[in-house]
C-alpha cells in the first residue's frame, strides 16, 4: 500500500497537488510509524513501555484490515487503516477498561 502513493512528475505539479503530496506523505509516515513500533513490540503479552498495546499487536492490527474486501471503496480502506494504526496510537483509550482509581 505504501508504494502505491506516488508523487506526480515535477513538471506537472500544481499548487494543489503539492499540498496533496504533503498530506499523502504525512499519512504514509503516520502508518509506517505505527506498524514499525508494533513490529518492534510484537510480544504475546501486553506492553506499555512505548505505548500501551495488546499482546500480539500486529495480529490485532491485521484483524482490522481483514474485514476490507479486495475491491472496496477508498473510504472503507482508509477507515480500516485508521483502525489498524489505532492499535498503536490509541489502544489505551479505546480497548482498556478504566481502573477503579479513575472512577
XYZ file of C-alpha atoms in Angstrom:
103
model
C 0.000 0.000 0.000
C 2.731 2.467 0.907
C 4.328 2.171 -2.502
C 1.066 2.993 -4.255
C 1.142 6.614 -3.033
C 3.420 8.253 -5.564
C 4.307 11.811 -6.399
C 3.260 13.202 -9.775
C 6.089 14.273 -12.089
C 7.583 17.621 -11.014
C 6.832 19.231 -14.354
C 3.069 18.750 -13.919
C 2.815 19.602 -10.244
C 0.312 22.303 -9.470
C -0.134 24.178 -6.219
C -2.974 21.909 -5.044
C -1.137 18.687 -5.897
C 1.870 19.870 -3.860
C -0.360 20.222 -0.800
C -1.878 16.840 -1.561
C 1.610 15.311 -1.644
C 2.312 16.687 1.821
C -0.848 15.077 3.190
C -0.054 11.769 1.491
C 3.434 11.823 2.983
C 2.060 12.583 6.447
C -0.391 9.694 6.178
C 2.362 7.396 4.971
C 4.661 8.411 7.862
C 1.831 8.003 10.394
C 1.125 4.456 9.205
C 4.783 3.452 8.914
C 5.488 4.641 12.455
C 2.553 2.686 13.864
C 3.423 -0.565 12.090
C 7.140 -0.239 12.830
C 6.624 0.250 16.552
C 4.045 -2.518 16.709
C 6.511 -4.860 14.995
C 9.239 -3.925 17.480
C 6.943 -4.741 20.413
C 5.138 -7.751 18.973
C 5.164 -9.738 22.211
C 2.487 -12.284 23.177
C 1.583 -10.175 26.239
C 0.508 -6.568 26.801
C 3.280 -3.977 26.862
C 3.401 -0.357 27.862
C 6.980 0.851 27.500
C 6.445 2.668 24.174
C 2.657 2.800 24.158
C 0.125 0.640 25.922
C -0.507 -2.170 23.431
C -2.197 -5.550 23.456
C -0.401 -8.843 23.198
C 0.466 -9.617 19.567
C -0.329 -6.078 18.348
C 0.420 -6.999 14.728
C -2.282 -9.681 14.750
C -4.752 -7.341 16.457
C -3.946 -4.642 13.917
C -4.327 -7.023 10.967
C -7.734 -8.149 12.224
C -8.991 -4.649 11.469
C -7.750 -4.934 7.893
C -9.128 -8.405 7.204
C -12.672 -7.076 7.010
C -11.842 -4.990 3.925
C -12.749 -6.693 0.688
C -10.372 -6.656 -2.248
C -12.314 -4.129 -4.328
C -13.821 -1.988 -1.604
C -14.210 1.761 -1.705
C -11.315 4.035 -0.718
C -13.201 5.332 2.302
C -13.634 1.805 3.671
C -9.939 1.105 3.163
C -8.878 4.304 4.917
C -11.203 3.624 7.842
C -9.719 0.144 8.189
C -6.182 1.559 8.020
C -7.079 4.097 10.678
C -8.463 1.410 12.980
C -5.430 -0.748 12.314
C -2.990 2.035 13.245
C -5.054 2.998 16.282
C -3.995 -0.257 17.915
C -0.685 1.535 18.421
C -1.792 5.150 18.823
C -4.998 4.784 20.841
C -5.132 1.287 22.324
C -5.095 2.580 25.880
C -8.061 4.870 25.199
C -10.117 2.502 23.079
C -9.594 -1.016 24.323
C -8.828 -0.959 28.029
C -11.269 -0.581 30.851
C -10.759 2.246 33.320
C -9.082 1.349 36.568
C -11.027 1.736 39.821
C -8.922 4.791 40.663
C -10.207 6.557 37.502
C -13.833 6.387 38.650
